[in-house]
Amino acid sequence: MPSLKRKTETESEAPSKKQRPSQPARLAVSILKDEEPAFPRGGASVLTPLEHKQIQIRAKQDVLFEQSTGKKARTYDSEDEENEDGGNVGEVPGKPKTKKKLTASRKRQQASDFTRETGVKIEGLSYKRLVPGSMVLGQIVQINRYDIALTLPNNLTGYIPITSISDKVTEAVEALAAADDASSDGDGDGHSTPELDLNTIVAVGQYLRAYVSSTNGSTGSGARGRKHVELSINPKQANYGLKRNDLVVNSMVQAVVSSVEDHGVVMSLGLEDTTIRGFMSSKEIGDIRKHADLKEGAVYLCLITGLSSNGNIIKLSANLERIGNVKKTNFLIDAPNVDCFLPGTAVEVLVSEIATVGLAGKVMGLLDVTADVIHSGAAASGKPLEKKYSVGTKIKGRILCTFPAYEEKKLGISLLDHIMEFTPLSLRSDDRNVSPTTTLPMSSVVDQARVTRVMPGFGVFVDLGVKGIRGFVHISHLSDKKVETISDTTGPYKIGTVHRSRILNYNPMDGLFLASFEQSILELPFLRLEDVEVGQIVKGKVSKLVVNAAGIGGVLVSVTENISGLVPEMHLADVHLQHPEKKFREGLSVTARVLSIDLERRLMRMTLKKSLVNSDAAVWSSYQKLAVGMQAPGTLINILPTGAVVQFYGNVRGFLPVSQMSESYIKDPKQHFRIGQVVNVNITSIDDAENRMTVSCRDPVSFGVLQREELAELKPGAKVDGTVSEKTADEIIVELNDSGLRAYLPFEHLVDGSAAKCLAAAKKVRVGQGLQNLMVISKNETKRIIRLTNKPSLIRAHQSGRFPASIQELTFGGEVFGFVKNIIDTGIFVQFASDLTGFLPAKYIGDEVSGPPDFGMRKQQSISATIQSIHHSQDRFSLTQKSVSAKDAANNSKPIADLQLPDRALSNPIDGLSASVDDFTLGKLTKVKIISIKETQMNVQLADGIQGRIDVSQVFDSWEDVKDRKHPLKSFNTKQILSARILGVYDSRNHRFLPITHSNKAPVFELSAKPAEQTDAELDILTLEKVQQDSSWLVFVNNIADDCLWVNLSPNVRGRIRIMDVSDDVSLLADLASNFPIGSALRARVLRVDPSNNWLDLSARSGASSTMKTLKDLSMGMVLPGRVTKVTERYIMVQLSEQLSAPVHLVDMVDNYDTANPTIYQKNQTVRVCVSDIDLPNKKITLSTRPSKVLSSSLPIKDPEITSVAQLKVNDIVRGFIKNVADTGVFVTLSSNVTGYVRVTDLSDSFIKDWKSEFQVDQLVTGKIITVDPLLHHIQMSLKQSVLSKDYRPPLTYADVVVGQIITGTIRKVEDFGVFIVVDNSANVSGLCHRSEIAEERVDNVQGLYEEGDVVKAKVLKVELEKRRISFGLKASYFAVQDADSDPGNSDSDVSSGIQFVDNSDNESEESETRTTQTDLRHFGDVQNNNVVTESGERKVDIETNISNSGTPKKEQLTQGLNTGGFDWSGGMTDTTQKGIHSDTDGELQPQKKKRRKAELKIDKTGDLDTNGPQSVADFERLLLGQPNSSFLWLSYMAFELQLSEISKARGIAERAVKTINLGQDTDSELLNVWVAYLNLENTYGTDETVEEIFKRACEYNDPEEMHSRLASIYIQSGKNEKAETLLQAMVKKFSQDPKVWLNHATFLFDTIAAPQRARDLLPRALQSLPKHHHVDLTSKFAQLEFRSANGDAERGRTIFEGLLSTFPKRLDLWNVMLDLEIKAGDKDQVRRLFGRVTSSKLKAKKAKYFFKRWLEYEEKEGDAQSCEKVKARAAEYVRQQDADKS
C-alpha cells in the first residue's frame, strides 16, 4: 500500500485534470452509489431522515446564494449529492461531475435491483453513510508521528489521532507534554523530551475496529472540500454498547494491553463494568508482535475464546491464523442480542436475495446484512453472483460496518477471502507471495486494460492483467472529455473493449486498483511524489517566490499541478544573485534536478544550478552505491576552519578536509570558498555502515604512475627514510624520500615503552625533521595509506623472522612479536605485518596483567605471544602468553572428536571426604580454605585445582553480625578453614553463578558461609522474584557510579541505591568512595522491584525520609538531600527524586550574596536543600541552600530571605541580582518570587550615557525601597548613592574648584605639550598641566617624566568656568609655599577630582562632555593614502609634507588631504615640526635650539619669519595678510591651534579660510584643501551631525564627486568602515557613469574589509551602468585587483584576462598588463607561456620586436643561457617567417 497522507496536503492521491478556475475541487466518488427509484411504492420516500435534513440544508444554501449573487444556484440530483458526500474511488480533485438523466424504465429497473419486497437496500459504505457513531472494520496502512491512517472499505480512509488510541497512550502523551512544558520553562536540564513511537503500539497491516468520531471536518478549499474522517480505536468507543451478557464466544472485541505478565497479557476491554478484564495467553498473541515486545497501551482486535466461571475473565486470542479459520468454528452462531454483531465478527448468513450490485441476507433470521458489488466478490471475479450463490443457502461472512442512521439495524459484510481470513491479499509469483503493488506499482501504465463489467453512471471494472485483482475506472476518469453515459453493450467503453490506463491507487481492504483512461493522466511525468527519483531532471514552472527575513529564501517550482518542489536560495544559480526576483518570475519555465525527497513531510528540494543540472556524473544518493575514487560535483553547505561539508543528493554528505581542498596550502577555507558553491570532488574514504564519507578536491590523477609503481614495490618490513611534513593529535605524517609518498607514523610507534614515553618522543619531533630507518608495517594501495613503525622491538622481530606478514609464515608454538590492535572483554587482537591479525583470548593472557576491560594493555602497545592454534582454512590463528606443552602441541594436530576430558578425581580435598568433582552437588556442606580476600568476596579452595568463591553477601546473617561496616571481611584470614554450602558454579564472564549442570572441566564453585545455611535444610536461593516491595535487606556495595551505588543482596540479585537514598547524613554523600567503599555493608529497604525488567531500587535512608516521590509528599521547611544535575552561572538544578527536580537560584544559595557562586557546585554532587515554597497548581517548588535554613546556622544573615512583598517596607535597604535590563529600567530579583523595578532616573546620581553597559544580568546591586504596592505586587527601588547613604557627599564639580586649591588626581593622558589630570572624587573634572608648569626647569620630554595612571598632587592655577577648563601646576615651588603658609591639616579638604577636558567648543552638549576629546595629533590621517584609483588605473598616493625646523615649508610640498604622520593639513604640520610649547598664552612655537635672549636686547625679529616660520598667532596673522589664498598657511594655523588644544579656535580658522579664499580657477585646489582639512577636523573631534553639515557645505563649493571621495577616504583612514561603505554605496548610485567610483568601491571591498565576493558582484552592475567604451578597461582593472589584493584570487584574475584576450586579441595593452601581473606573481612557467602566446599572434614587426626584447630581458634576469637562446631562436624564426610572407 503506498504511503498515505493527510487530505490537507498539496498533493492529492491522483492528479487533477485542467479545470476552470471557478470550478472547486471535487471529491472522488464511491463506486457503490445507490440509485433512488423515481416513484417508490406507496408514495413513500426512500430517503432517510438524515438525507432529508441534508437536502433541506442544501436548499437553504442555494437560496442564500441566489439572493446574494443574483445567479442561479447549481442544481443537484441524487447522484451529485452522493458524489459530494461519498466519493471514494479515486476521483481526481477538480474533475467536473456529469449529471445523469435516467429514464423511467431504467430507474424502475435499478429500483428493483436495489429494493425488493423485503425492503433491504443493498448498498456499500460511503462518506455520506459514514456518520458519527458508525463502526467500521479497517486496516492500518500508515503510522505517522501523531496519527494513524486506517484504510476502510470502498476506498475510504480515516485517521486516528494519537489521543484516540488508548487511555495508556493518552496518559503517556500527556506526561510527555508536561515534561516538554517543564523543560521549556528554562529551569530544565536541557534534555530533549523523547517522543512516543506508535510503531510499538500498532503495526502496519493490522486489522482494527474503528469508531467514527467525526466526519464534518472539511480539508478542502471551499464548502465542497474533501471531508476528513476522524476515528477512534479506543476500546471504550470500539466496544460501545457491549454489556457483560454480550461477551459470547466467537465474537470479536477490541482490547488494549494493560499489563504484560510472564505467560500472557492482561487486557482492558473499555467496558463500563470495570471488573471485566481480558487475558490473552502468550500462545495466542500471533505473529504481529512477540510477547517480549508487547507494550502497555497496544490495541488488538481479539476473538473471545472462552469465559471464566464468574464471567469476569475473558479469554482472548489475537492469533490471526486461528481467527481467520471460519470453516467450522470461530464464527458467531448464537447471541443474546443484536449488539453482539460488531465489525470484525464472522457470522453465518442466510442469502435472501441476489442482485447485480451485491446480495442481501439475514443473520439468525432477524438481522439484515448486505454485501456490495466489491465485497460480495462480483467485482473481482467478473461473474454473476447467481452462479456462485443461490437464495436460501448459508454462507460465511465478516461484518464490515454498521449503519446507525437507519431505523432498522442493518450491517455491511464482506465475503472476500483475505478479509475472512484476516490476511493481506497477496499474489503468487516465482513460488512466493508478493503484494499487488509489487506486481503492479502505483503510477504504472497498463497498455491493455480490458473492460469486464460496466456500472452505468459510475464506471467500469477492468482486467489489468493481474490475476485475481481487478481495477476500477470511475466515469470521471474515462476520458478528458465529459462522458455522459456508458453502457455494457454499446459505446467506446462496452464490455470487452481494451484501453490504455494508468494506476492511481490501491485499496487493500477492497483488493481493488483504481485506474484512469484519461490521456492527460497518461502523459503526466509523475502522479505522486513517490514517483519522483532523487537526482532526476524535471521541468516545471516558477509558482512562487519564498520570502523570509533575509529576503528571497527560495523559489517554489511546480512540476505538476499536484507536485511542487522548493529550490533554496543557494541553489538558484551557480553564482550568488543579488536580486533573484528579477530573474525568477512566476510562470517562468525552468529545468531543475531533484536534490532530495522527504516523503514523511511531503517535501522535495531541487536545484537550478547549471553545474548540477547539466552534470553527467553519477547521482550520489546512497552511501552503499559509492566507492573510493568516484567523482561527482557537490554543494558546500557549511565551511569550518578544518574543512567543509559537501551535500550531494538525498542524505549523502561528505567532509572535505582543508588539506584536500587544493594542491596548495589553504589557511582559511572561507577566503577561497563560499556556502552554496559547487565543487568537483572525489571520494577518498567511505564508511557505508556509519554513513560517513571523506572527499577531496585534489586531482586523483596527480598521484602519478611513478608513485603508483613505488607504492606497489613497497613491501611490509622494508626500511624507508622520510621527512616530517605534518603532525596531528596522535600521529606524524611522513613524506618518504625519493618516492614522495605520504606515510603515517603513530605516536605509539615511535618508541617502545609507556604512553608517556611515546608522547615525550613525539614532542621532540618537528615538522621538516628527517627520520631514518623506519619500517613499513602495512600498506593499502586502494586508499594509498602506508603505516610505519620505529619500535626497536618490532624492527628486531622482523629481522629475526618473528614479525610475520602472512599466515603461511606461522608455526605452532613459535614466538611472535606484534602490537595491540584492539581490546575487547574476551581478549586482545594482535596485529602483525600486512594487517595480519591474531586473537589472544583472555584466559591465555599472562598472569602478571590485570583483568578486563583493558587487561593492563593499550592500543598500539608492543606485545609478544606464542602461536596457540592455526586454522588455515579460515585464515585464523590464536595466541597465548602461557607455555604450550608438548601434549597441547600433539592435541593441536588431533581432531576435536579424539580429545578426552581430564580425570575429575580430587586431590587433597579440604573436607577429606570428597573423592570427585561430581561429589560437589547443589546444597552440599563442605570445608573450604581461604586463599585470598577481596573487598567483595573471598576466594577459597575446595581441593587441589578446585576453587570457589564466597560472596560477601553470603557471609553474614544479619546487620548485627557485621562488626566492621566498611570492611566486613576484615575479620577473616587467609588459610582459614570455613564451613560452606555449595550454591552453584560461578560464571566469571557474566559475573553470576549457574546451576551445577553448567560446570566445566575446571569449575569455580559459588558458596555460602552464612551460619543460618550451614544445615541440611533445603536450600532456598534468593531470586529477584522473591524480593518484595518495602522489605528490608542487608546489602553490600558492589560498584560506585556517578549517580548511584550498586549493591548485592546475593551473588545473583543486584540493585541500585540512588545517591539521595544512600544516607540521611548528606555530609557523607560528598565522598562516596571513602564513606561507602566497595564491599561496605548497608541496611536497605526495597522501593521498587520489577522482575520482568530485572530492576531493583533500594533506599538506605530511614523509612520516613525515603518515601518522598511526588510533589504532594513535600512540605514547607522540609530539608532533603538532592543531586546536582545541572550547573549554570545563574542557578543549579537539583534532583530530589526521579519525578522531582527544581532549581536553586542565586538569591536562595547563601545568606550573604557576596559569596553566591553556582560554579562551586559540581554535577552529580549531593547537596542539602530546604523546600522554601510549593506551588501545587503550577507544579513548581522553590529550593534553598542557605545555611540558615539547611544547617540551622547561627551565623549573621547579611541578606535575609524575602518571602513576600508584604515583608518589605519603604526605606528598607536590600540587595539583589539584576534579572533583566530593559529600555525603561532594571529589574532586580530580591527572592524567587519577588522582583523590584529601578527606573533609569534612579540608577545613578551622575549622568551615564550608555547606562545599559554598566548593568549586567546577575550583577549584585544594593538598593533602597521607595514604593511598595502589595496589591499589584509592585516594588520600586533606587540605586542612587544619595538615596542610600546619609553621609553622601556629592562629587566635586567645576564650580567647586577655585584658584590656588591643592588637589590630588591621576594622570589621564600624556602629550608632548603637557599632561591631563583627572581630579579624585569628582564628577569627571579634569584639566591640563602645561609642560611649562611641570617643573622649574625646562621639560623637553614629558613622556619620560609621567605615564598614564600616575598619582600626582597639583595646584589649580586657572579656572575658566564658562569653557570648563582648568590649568594645573606641578612645580615643587607651588607646594613649598603652600606647606609653609597653610595648615597641613586642612589640605585634605581642598582635594577634588578630575574632569574631562572638552576642547572643541564653549557650548558642548552634556553628551559630548562625556567623551574623551583630548588632542592626539597621531589620530589624524592622510585621507589620500586609501588608494584612490585615477583614470589611468594606478593608485594615487599623497605625498606627506613636513615643515622644517629651520625654514618655511615649501608650497610645492602641499598635497590634498590630511596626513597620518602627525596632524598634517596637507600643509606639512607634522608632530615632528614643533618640539614643544613653552607658553599657554599666545602659543609661540619653540625652536629646536633657541638661546635665551637677554632682557635688555630688543631686536626686531619680523624678518626672521622667512627663516624660522610663524611662531605665534601674530606671526600667522601677519603672513595671512600677504597670502590670504594660501591653504598651506591656513592649515598650518589650524594645526598650531590644535597643538594647544584650541579646537574651537581651529574651527574658527577653518571658517575664516573658506570665507576668505577667493573663488577662481587658480584657487580651487586651495579651497578644496581647506574643506578637506575641515572635514578631517570634524571627523576627529566633532559629531556625525557636524560632519554631515560641513560635508553638505563642501559639496556646494566643490565638485560633489570629489568631496564624496575625500570623505570616504577620511572615514577609511579613521577606521569608520561602515560609514565609508555606506558612502561608497551611495556614490555608485549617484555617480554611476564614472568608472573610478566603481573601482574605488571595489578596492575598498577587496583591501579594507576583505569582502572580495561583494567586490566581484560589483562588476556586472558596473557594466550595466557604464557606457560600452569603459567596459574593457574597467574589467581589466577588476582583474588586476584579483592579482594585487591580498584577498584576491589570482586564478580568477587570469580567467578574466583570458576572456578579455579572447575577445580583444589585438589589445596589446592588455597583454602588457597581464605580463606585468604574472611577472610580479613570480610564476615563471606562466610568464613564459604568456610570452609565447603573444609572440605567436599576428603582430606588426615593431610590436613583435618590443615583446621579444622584453622576453629576452626577462630571461636574462630570471632564466639562464639556454632560455635566452630559445627566445633568440624564436625571434629569428619570426623574422624568417615575416620575410617568407613578404616574398
PDB file of N, CA, C and O in Angstrom, residues 1583-1626:
ATOM      1  N   THR A1583      30.922  65.632  15.854  1.00  0.00           N
ATOM      2  CA  THR A1583      29.918  64.566  15.877  1.00  0.00           C
ATOM      3  C   THR A1583      29.508  64.237  14.447  1.00  0.00           C
ATOM      4  O   THR A1583      29.933  64.885  13.487  1.00  0.00           O
ATOM      5  N   ASP A1584      28.669  63.211  14.327  1.00  0.00           N
ATOM      6  CA  ASP A1584      28.186  62.836  12.996  1.00  0.00           C
ATOM      7  C   ASP A1584      27.382  63.971  12.363  1.00  0.00           C
ATOM      8  O   ASP A1584      27.426  64.173  11.145  1.00  0.00           O
ATOM      9  N   GLU A1585      26.680  64.722  13.197  1.00  0.00           N
ATOM     10  CA  GLU A1585      25.873  65.819  12.665  1.00  0.00           C
ATOM     11  C   GLU A1585      26.753  66.928  12.116  1.00  0.00           C
ATOM     12  O   GLU A1585      26.459  67.502  11.046  1.00  0.00           O
ATOM     13  N   THR A1586      27.818  67.259  12.837  1.00  0.00           N
ATOM     14  CA  THR A1586      28.696  68.338  12.349  1.00  0.00           C
ATOM     15  C   THR A1586      29.423  67.914  11.080  1.00  0.00           C
ATOM     16  O   THR A1586      29.631  68.732  10.178  1.00  0.00           O
ATOM     17  N   VAL A1587      29.829  66.639  11.014  1.00  0.00           N
ATOM     18  CA  VAL A1587      30.484  66.163   9.795  1.00  0.00           C
ATOM     19  C   VAL A1587      29.526  66.275   8.611  1.00  0.00           C
ATOM     20  O   VAL A1587      29.895  66.709   7.514  1.00  0.00           O
ATOM     21  N   GLU A1588      28.269  65.874   8.812  1.00  0.00           N
ATOM     22  CA  GLU A1588      27.292  65.935   7.732  1.00  0.00           C
ATOM     23  C   GLU A1588      27.051  67.374   7.283  1.00  0.00           C
ATOM     24  O   GLU A1588      26.921  67.657   6.085  1.00  0.00           O
ATOM     25  N   GLU A1589      27.022  68.277   8.245  1.00  0.00           N
ATOM     26  CA  GLU A1589      26.787  69.691   7.903  1.00  0.00           C
ATOM     27  C   GLU A1589      27.930  70.258   7.076  1.00  0.00           C
ATOM     28  O   GLU A1589      27.713  70.927   6.052  1.00  0.00           O
ATOM     29  N   ILE A1590      29.157  70.009   7.507  1.00  0.00           N
ATOM     30  CA  ILE A1590      30.319  70.522   6.777  1.00  0.00           C
ATOM     31  C   ILE A1590      30.395  69.867   5.392  1.00  0.00           C
ATOM     32  O   ILE A1590      30.745  70.513   4.391  1.00  0.00           O
ATOM     33  N   PHE A1591      30.056  68.595   5.325  1.00  0.00           N
ATOM     34  CA  PHE A1591      30.117  67.881   4.044  1.00  0.00           C
ATOM     35  C   PHE A1591      29.136  68.480   3.033  1.00  0.00           C
ATOM     36  O   PHE A1591      29.468  68.654   1.858  1.00  0.00           O
ATOM     37  N   LYS A1592      27.940  68.789   3.487  1.00  0.00           N
ATOM     38  CA  LYS A1592      26.963  69.388   2.574  1.00  0.00           C
ATOM     39  C   LYS A1592      27.447  70.744   2.066  1.00  0.00           C
ATOM     40  O   LYS A1592      27.294  71.076   0.885  1.00  0.00           O
ATOM     41  N   ARG A1593      28.031  71.528   2.972  1.00  0.00           N
ATOM     42  CA  ARG A1593      28.546  72.844   2.550  1.00  0.00           C
ATOM     43  C   ARG A1593      29.696  72.665   1.573  1.00  0.00           C
ATOM     44  O   ARG A1593      29.814  73.413   0.590  1.00  0.00           O
ATOM     45  N   ALA A1594      30.570  71.702   1.830  1.00  0.00           N
ATOM     46  CA  ALA A1594      31.717  71.493   0.952  1.00  0.00           C
ATOM     47  C   ALA A1594      31.273  71.071  -0.449  1.00  0.00           C
ATOM     48  O   ALA A1594      31.889  71.461  -1.451  1.00  0.00           O
ATOM     49  N   CYS A1595      30.209  70.289  -0.526  1.00  0.00           N
ATOM     50  CA  CYS A1595      29.715  69.854  -1.842  1.00  0.00           C
ATOM     51  C   CYS A1595      29.162  71.029  -2.641  1.00  0.00           C
ATOM     52  O   CYS A1595      29.131  70.981  -3.876  1.00  0.00           O
ATOM     53  N   GLU A1596      28.702  72.069  -1.971  1.00  0.00           N
ATOM     54  CA  GLU A1596      28.183  73.234  -2.674  1.00  0.00           C
ATOM     55  C   GLU A1596      29.294  74.049  -3.322  1.00  0.00           C
ATOM     56  O   GLU A1596      29.087  74.667  -4.364  1.00  0.00           O
ATOM     57  N   TYR A1597      30.488  74.038  -2.702  1.00  0.00           N
ATOM     58  CA  TYR A1597      31.585  74.861  -3.190  1.00  0.00           C
ATOM     59  C   TYR A1597      32.572  74.081  -4.044  1.00  0.00           C
ATOM     60  O   TYR A1597      33.451  74.669  -4.685  1.00  0.00           O
ATOM     61  N   ASN A1598      32.505  72.757  -4.026  1.00  0.00           N
ATOM     62  CA  ASN A1598      33.469  71.935  -4.739  1.00  0.00           C
ATOM     63  C   ASN A1598      32.725  70.884  -5.555  1.00  0.00           C
ATOM     64  O   ASN A1598      31.505  70.753  -5.485  1.00  0.00           O
ATOM     65  N   ASP A1599      33.513  70.135  -6.325  1.00  0.00           N
ATOM     66  CA  ASP A1599      32.947  69.054  -7.113  1.00  0.00           C
ATOM     67  C   ASP A1599      32.350  68.008  -6.163  1.00  0.00           C
ATOM     68  O   ASP A1599      33.066  67.455  -5.312  1.00  0.00           O
ATOM     69  N   PRO A1600      31.059  67.699  -6.246  1.00  0.00           N
ATOM     70  CA  PRO A1600      30.449  66.745  -5.302  1.00  0.00           C
ATOM     71  C   PRO A1600      31.106  65.372  -5.332  1.00  0.00           C
ATOM     72  O   PRO A1600      31.298  64.753  -4.286  1.00  0.00           O
ATOM     73  N   GLU A1601      31.442  64.909  -6.520  1.00  0.00           N
ATOM     74  CA  GLU A1601      32.072  63.590  -6.585  1.00  0.00           C
ATOM     75  C   GLU A1601      33.418  63.593  -5.883  1.00  0.00           C
ATOM     76  O   GLU A1601      33.776  62.656  -5.167  1.00  0.00           O
ATOM     77  N   GLU A1602      34.180  64.685  -6.066  1.00  0.00           N
ATOM     78  CA  GLU A1602      35.477  64.782  -5.405  1.00  0.00           C
ATOM     79  C   GLU A1602      35.322  64.799  -3.890  1.00  0.00           C
ATOM     80  O   GLU A1602      36.063  64.125  -3.161  1.00  0.00           O
ATOM     81  N   MET A1603      34.333  65.527  -3.393  1.00  0.00           N
ATOM     82  CA  MET A1603      34.125  65.605  -1.941  1.00  0.00           C
ATOM     83  C   MET A1603      33.650  64.264  -1.392  1.00  0.00           C
ATOM     84  O   MET A1603      34.018  63.868  -0.278  1.00  0.00           O
ATOM     85  N   HIS A1604      32.826  63.551  -2.149  1.00  0.00           N
ATOM     86  CA  HIS A1604      32.419  62.220  -1.693  1.00  0.00           C
ATOM     87  C   HIS A1604      33.631  61.307  -1.553  1.00  0.00           C
ATOM     88  O   HIS A1604      33.757  60.558  -0.571  1.00  0.00           O
ATOM     89  N   SER A1605      34.533  61.393  -2.530  1.00  0.00           N
ATOM     90  CA  SER A1605      35.723  60.552  -2.470  1.00  0.00           C
ATOM     91  C   SER A1605      36.604  60.927  -1.288  1.00  0.00           C
ATOM     92  O   SER A1605      37.133  60.052  -0.585  1.00  0.00           O
ATOM     93  N   ARG A1606      36.760  62.250  -1.047  1.00  0.00           N
ATOM     94  CA  ARG A1606      37.613  62.678   0.062  1.00  0.00           C
ATOM     95  C   ARG A1606      37.023  62.251   1.409  1.00  0.00           C
ATOM     96  O   ARG A1606      37.743  61.804   2.306  1.00  0.00           O
ATOM     97  N   LEU A1607      35.710  62.373   1.571  1.00  0.00           N
ATOM     98  CA  LEU A1607      35.100  61.984   2.841  1.00  0.00           C
ATOM     99  C   LEU A1607      35.202  60.463   3.038  1.00  0.00           C
ATOM    100  O   LEU A1607      35.443  59.982   4.156  1.00  0.00           O
ATOM    101  N   ALA A1608      35.037  59.729   1.969  1.00  0.00           N
ATOM    102  CA  ALA A1608      35.207  58.277   2.082  1.00  0.00           C
ATOM    103  C   ALA A1608      36.620  57.934   2.509  1.00  0.00           C
ATOM    104  O   ALA A1608      36.848  57.042   3.331  1.00  0.00           O
ATOM    105  N   SER A1609      37.605  58.668   1.964  1.00  0.00           N
ATOM    106  CA  SER A1609      38.991  58.441   2.358  1.00  0.00           C
ATOM    107  C   SER A1609      39.202  58.759   3.837  1.00  0.00           C
ATOM    108  O   SER A1609      39.912  58.049   4.545  1.00  0.00           O
ATOM    109  N   ILE A1610      38.591  59.832   4.301  1.00  0.00           N
ATOM    110  CA  ILE A1610      38.715  60.201   5.717  1.00  0.00           C
ATOM    111  C   ILE A1610      38.126  59.094   6.597  1.00  0.00           C
ATOM    112  O   ILE A1610      38.712  58.701   7.613  1.00  0.00           O
ATOM    113  N   TYR A1611      36.969  58.594   6.230  1.00  0.00           N
ATOM    114  CA  TYR A1611      36.346  57.520   7.013  1.00  0.00           C
ATOM    115  C   TYR A1611      37.245  56.287   7.052  1.00  0.00           C
ATOM    116  O   TYR A1611      37.393  55.627   8.096  1.00  0.00           O
ATOM    117  N   ILE A1612      37.829  55.953   5.911  1.00  0.00           N
ATOM    118  CA  ILE A1612      38.661  54.750   5.861  1.00  0.00           C
ATOM    119  C   ILE A1612      39.891  54.912   6.749  1.00  0.00           C
ATOM    120  O   ILE A1612      40.244  54.010   7.520  1.00  0.00           O
ATOM    121  N   GLN A1613      40.541  56.078   6.670  1.00  0.00           N
ATOM    122  CA  GLN A1613      41.740  56.305   7.455  1.00  0.00           C
ATOM    123  C   GLN A1613      41.452  56.328   8.949  1.00  0.00           C
ATOM    124  O   GLN A1613      42.294  55.964   9.758  1.00  0.00           O
ATOM    125  N   SER A1614      40.269  56.750   9.332  1.00  0.00           N
ATOM    126  CA  SER A1614      39.917  56.800  10.755  1.00  0.00           C
ATOM    127  C   SER A1614      39.274  55.507  11.243  1.00  0.00           C
ATOM    128  O   SER A1614      38.816  55.441  12.378  1.00  0.00           O
ATOM    129  N   GLY A1615      39.200  54.492  10.373  1.00  0.00           N
ATOM    130  CA  GLY A1615      38.671  53.203  10.802  1.00  0.00           C
ATOM    131  C   GLY A1615      37.159  53.104  10.823  1.00  0.00           C
ATOM    132  O   GLY A1615      36.610  52.130  11.349  1.00  0.00           O
ATOM    133  N   LYS A1616      36.462  54.064  10.276  1.00  0.00           N
ATOM    134  CA  LYS A1616      34.998  54.032  10.255  1.00  0.00           C
ATOM    135  C   LYS A1616      34.535  53.384   8.950  1.00  0.00           C
ATOM    136  O   LYS A1616      33.996  54.034   8.048  1.00  0.00           O
ATOM    137  N   ASN A1617      34.745  52.085   8.875  1.00  0.00           N
ATOM    138  CA  ASN A1617      34.492  51.367   7.624  1.00  0.00           C
ATOM    139  C   ASN A1617      33.022  51.308   7.270  1.00  0.00           C
ATOM    140  O   ASN A1617      32.650  51.285   6.100  1.00  0.00           O
ATOM    141  N   GLU A1618      32.158  51.215   8.279  1.00  0.00           N
ATOM    142  CA  GLU A1618      30.724  51.140   7.989  1.00  0.00           C
ATOM    143  C   GLU A1618      30.239  52.417   7.311  1.00  0.00           C
ATOM    144  O   GLU A1618      29.466  52.365   6.344  1.00  0.00           O
ATOM    145  N   LYS A1619      30.686  53.555   7.842  1.00  0.00           N
ATOM    146  CA  LYS A1619      30.297  54.823   7.222  1.00  0.00           C
ATOM    147  C   LYS A1619      30.907  54.954   5.832  1.00  0.00           C
ATOM    148  O   LYS A1619      30.251  55.459   4.909  1.00  0.00           O
ATOM    149  N   ALA A1620      32.125  54.491   5.690  1.00  0.00           N
ATOM    150  CA  ALA A1620      32.761  54.558   4.379  1.00  0.00           C
ATOM    151  C   ALA A1620      32.012  53.704   3.364  1.00  0.00           C
ATOM    152  O   ALA A1620      31.779  54.120   2.227  1.00  0.00           O
ATOM    153  N   GLU A1621      31.588  52.531   3.787  1.00  0.00           N
ATOM    154  CA  GLU A1621      30.872  51.646   2.857  1.00  0.00           C
ATOM    155  C   GLU A1621      29.527  52.242   2.463  1.00  0.00           C
ATOM    156  O   GLU A1621      29.111  52.182   1.305  1.00  0.00           O
ATOM    157  N   THR A1622      28.834  52.840   3.450  1.00  0.00           N
ATOM    158  CA  THR A1622      27.556  53.478   3.134  1.00  0.00           C
ATOM    159  C   THR A1622      27.739  54.595   2.112  1.00  0.00           C
ATOM    160  O   THR A1622      26.946  54.740   1.166  1.00  0.00           O
ATOM    161  N   LEU A1623      28.793  55.370   2.303  1.00  0.00           N
ATOM    162  CA  LEU A1623      29.050  56.486   1.386  1.00  0.00           C
ATOM    163  C   LEU A1623      29.433  55.970   0.001  1.00  0.00           C
ATOM    164  O   LEU A1623      28.972  56.508  -1.018  1.00  0.00           O
ATOM    165  N   LEU A1624      30.235  54.924  -0.056  1.00  0.00           N
ATOM    166  CA  LEU A1624      30.637  54.381  -1.365  1.00  0.00           C
ATOM    167  C   LEU A1624      29.453  53.770  -2.093  1.00  0.00           C
ATOM    168  O   LEU A1624      29.355  53.846  -3.322  1.00  0.00           O
ATOM    169  N   GLN A1625      28.547  53.151  -1.357  1.00  0.00           N
ATOM    170  CA  GLN A1625      27.348  52.617  -1.994  1.00  0.00           C
ATOM    171  C   GLN A1625      26.483  53.722  -2.571  1.00  0.00           C
ATOM    172  O   GLN A1625      25.875  53.564  -3.636  1.00  0.00           O
ATOM    173  N   ALA A1626      26.422  54.835  -1.854  1.00  0.00           N
ATOM    174  CA  ALA A1626      25.664  55.965  -2.380  1.00  0.00           C
ATOM    175  C   ALA A1626      26.339  56.547  -3.627  1.00  0.00           C
ATOM    176  O   ALA A1626      25.664  57.011  -4.551  1.00  0.00           O
TER     177      ALA A1626
END
